[in-house]
């Protein structure tokens, strides 16, 4: 059993054998997968873990030794954090820092609360827009709102990804 010392990163990204992001696990769980031969470390984090017999660099990203089949379609919860992550934390109308969620077609006019009709927005644009559509205001969207695809979202939709995972994730980079 590895003796886990407090480290900067407490979680590791798990990639499938095909390098497709699968999920996020604790560093402890990642170390156990490596020590049991079920995964290999792809990128080291900061620090070293010590078990009774060996020292192991803190895993930052690991890759499973065997392919894990996952269901094709995964539902991603429509959370505020997931919407901000999809839109890079920027207002869809003016690219300022987003603070709110806006329904492109307002709910008062039948707009659905769905991935295709929600965008991150700054408070000013959201307030100015009110119950009008972007077309009525002559506004253009800087993003096309779609449901996020890909396994990266399976385990990350509700948490902030470690920026050091960016090379393995197809996520918008927040400025
Ligand atoms: Zn704005």
mmCIF file of N, CA and C and ligand atoms in Angstrom, residues 90-97 120-126 139, ligand 1:
data_model
loop_
_atom_site.group_PDB
_atom_site.id
_atom_site.type_symbol
_atom_site.label_atom_id
_atom_site.label_comp_id
_atom_site.label_asym_id
_atom_site.label_seq_id
_atom_site.Cartn_x
_atom_site.Cartn_y
_atom_site.Cartn_z
ATOM 1 N N UNK A 90 -15.959 32.333 -20.973
ATOM 2 C CA UNK A 90 -16.140 33.637 -21.632
ATOM 3 C C UNK A 90 -17.595 33.856 -22.009
ATOM 4 N N UNK A 91 -17.989 35.123 -21.994
ATOM 5 C CA UNK A 91 -19.337 35.498 -22.414
ATOM 6 C C UNK A 91 -19.490 35.175 -23.900
ATOM 7 N N UNK A 92 -20.578 34.511 -24.263
ATOM 8 C CA UNK A 92 -20.793 34.124 -25.658
ATOM 9 C C UNK A 92 -21.055 35.328 -26.550
ATOM 10 N N UNK A 93 -21.376 36.469 -25.946
ATOM 11 C CA UNK A 93 -21.741 37.653 -26.738
ATOM 12 C C UNK A 93 -20.591 38.661 -26.862
ATOM 13 N N UNK A 94 -19.843 38.867 -25.773
ATOM 14 C CA UNK A 94 -18.811 39.910 -25.813
ATOM 15 C C UNK A 94 -17.432 39.410 -25.391
ATOM 16 N N UNK A 95 -17.312 38.132 -25.032
ATOM 17 C CA UNK A 95 -16.036 37.508 -24.648
ATOM 18 C C UNK A 95 -15.469 38.009 -23.322
ATOM 19 N N UNK A 96 -16.244 38.790 -22.598
ATOM 20 C CA UNK A 96 -15.790 39.173 -21.253
ATOM 21 C C UNK A 96 -15.898 37.939 -20.353
ATOM 22 N N UNK A 97 -15.354 38.056 -19.142
ATOM 23 C CA UNK A 97 -15.449 36.936 -18.209
ATOM 24 C C UNK A 97 -16.919 36.645 -17.916
ATOM 25 N N UNK A 120 -22.610 30.585 -21.626
ATOM 26 C CA UNK A 120 -22.059 31.416 -20.560
ATOM 27 C C UNK A 120 -22.170 32.873 -20.994
ATOM 28 N N UNK A 121 -22.473 33.762 -20.068
ATOM 29 C CA UNK A 121 -22.639 35.177 -20.411
ATOM 30 C C UNK A 121 -22.188 36.045 -19.243
ATOM 31 N N UNK A 122 -21.742 37.242 -19.575
ATOM 32 C CA UNK A 122 -21.416 38.195 -18.508
ATOM 33 C C UNK A 122 -22.738 38.780 -18.011
ATOM 34 N N UNK A 123 -22.701 39.358 -16.817
ATOM 35 C CA UNK A 123 -23.931 39.878 -16.219
ATOM 36 C C UNK A 123 -24.510 41.023 -17.055
ATOM 37 N N UNK A 124 -23.629 41.821 -17.638
ATOM 38 C CA UNK A 124 -24.089 42.989 -18.393
ATOM 39 C C UNK A 124 -24.870 42.561 -19.639
ATOM 40 N N UNK A 125 -24.288 41.639 -20.429
ATOM 41 C CA UNK A 125 -24.988 41.165 -21.627
ATOM 42 C C UNK A 125 -26.291 40.463 -21.252
ATOM 43 N N UNK A 126 -26.229 39.662 -20.205
ATOM 44 C CA UNK A 126 -27.426 38.923 -19.797
ATOM 45 C C UNK A 126 -28.547 39.902 -19.432
ATOM 46 N N UNK A 139 -27.038 40.896 -32.212
ATOM 47 C CA UNK A 139 -25.865 40.294 -31.587
ATOM 48 C C UNK A 139 -25.506 38.986 -32.283
HETATM 49 ZN ZN1 LIG B 1 -21.001 39.879 -22.343
#
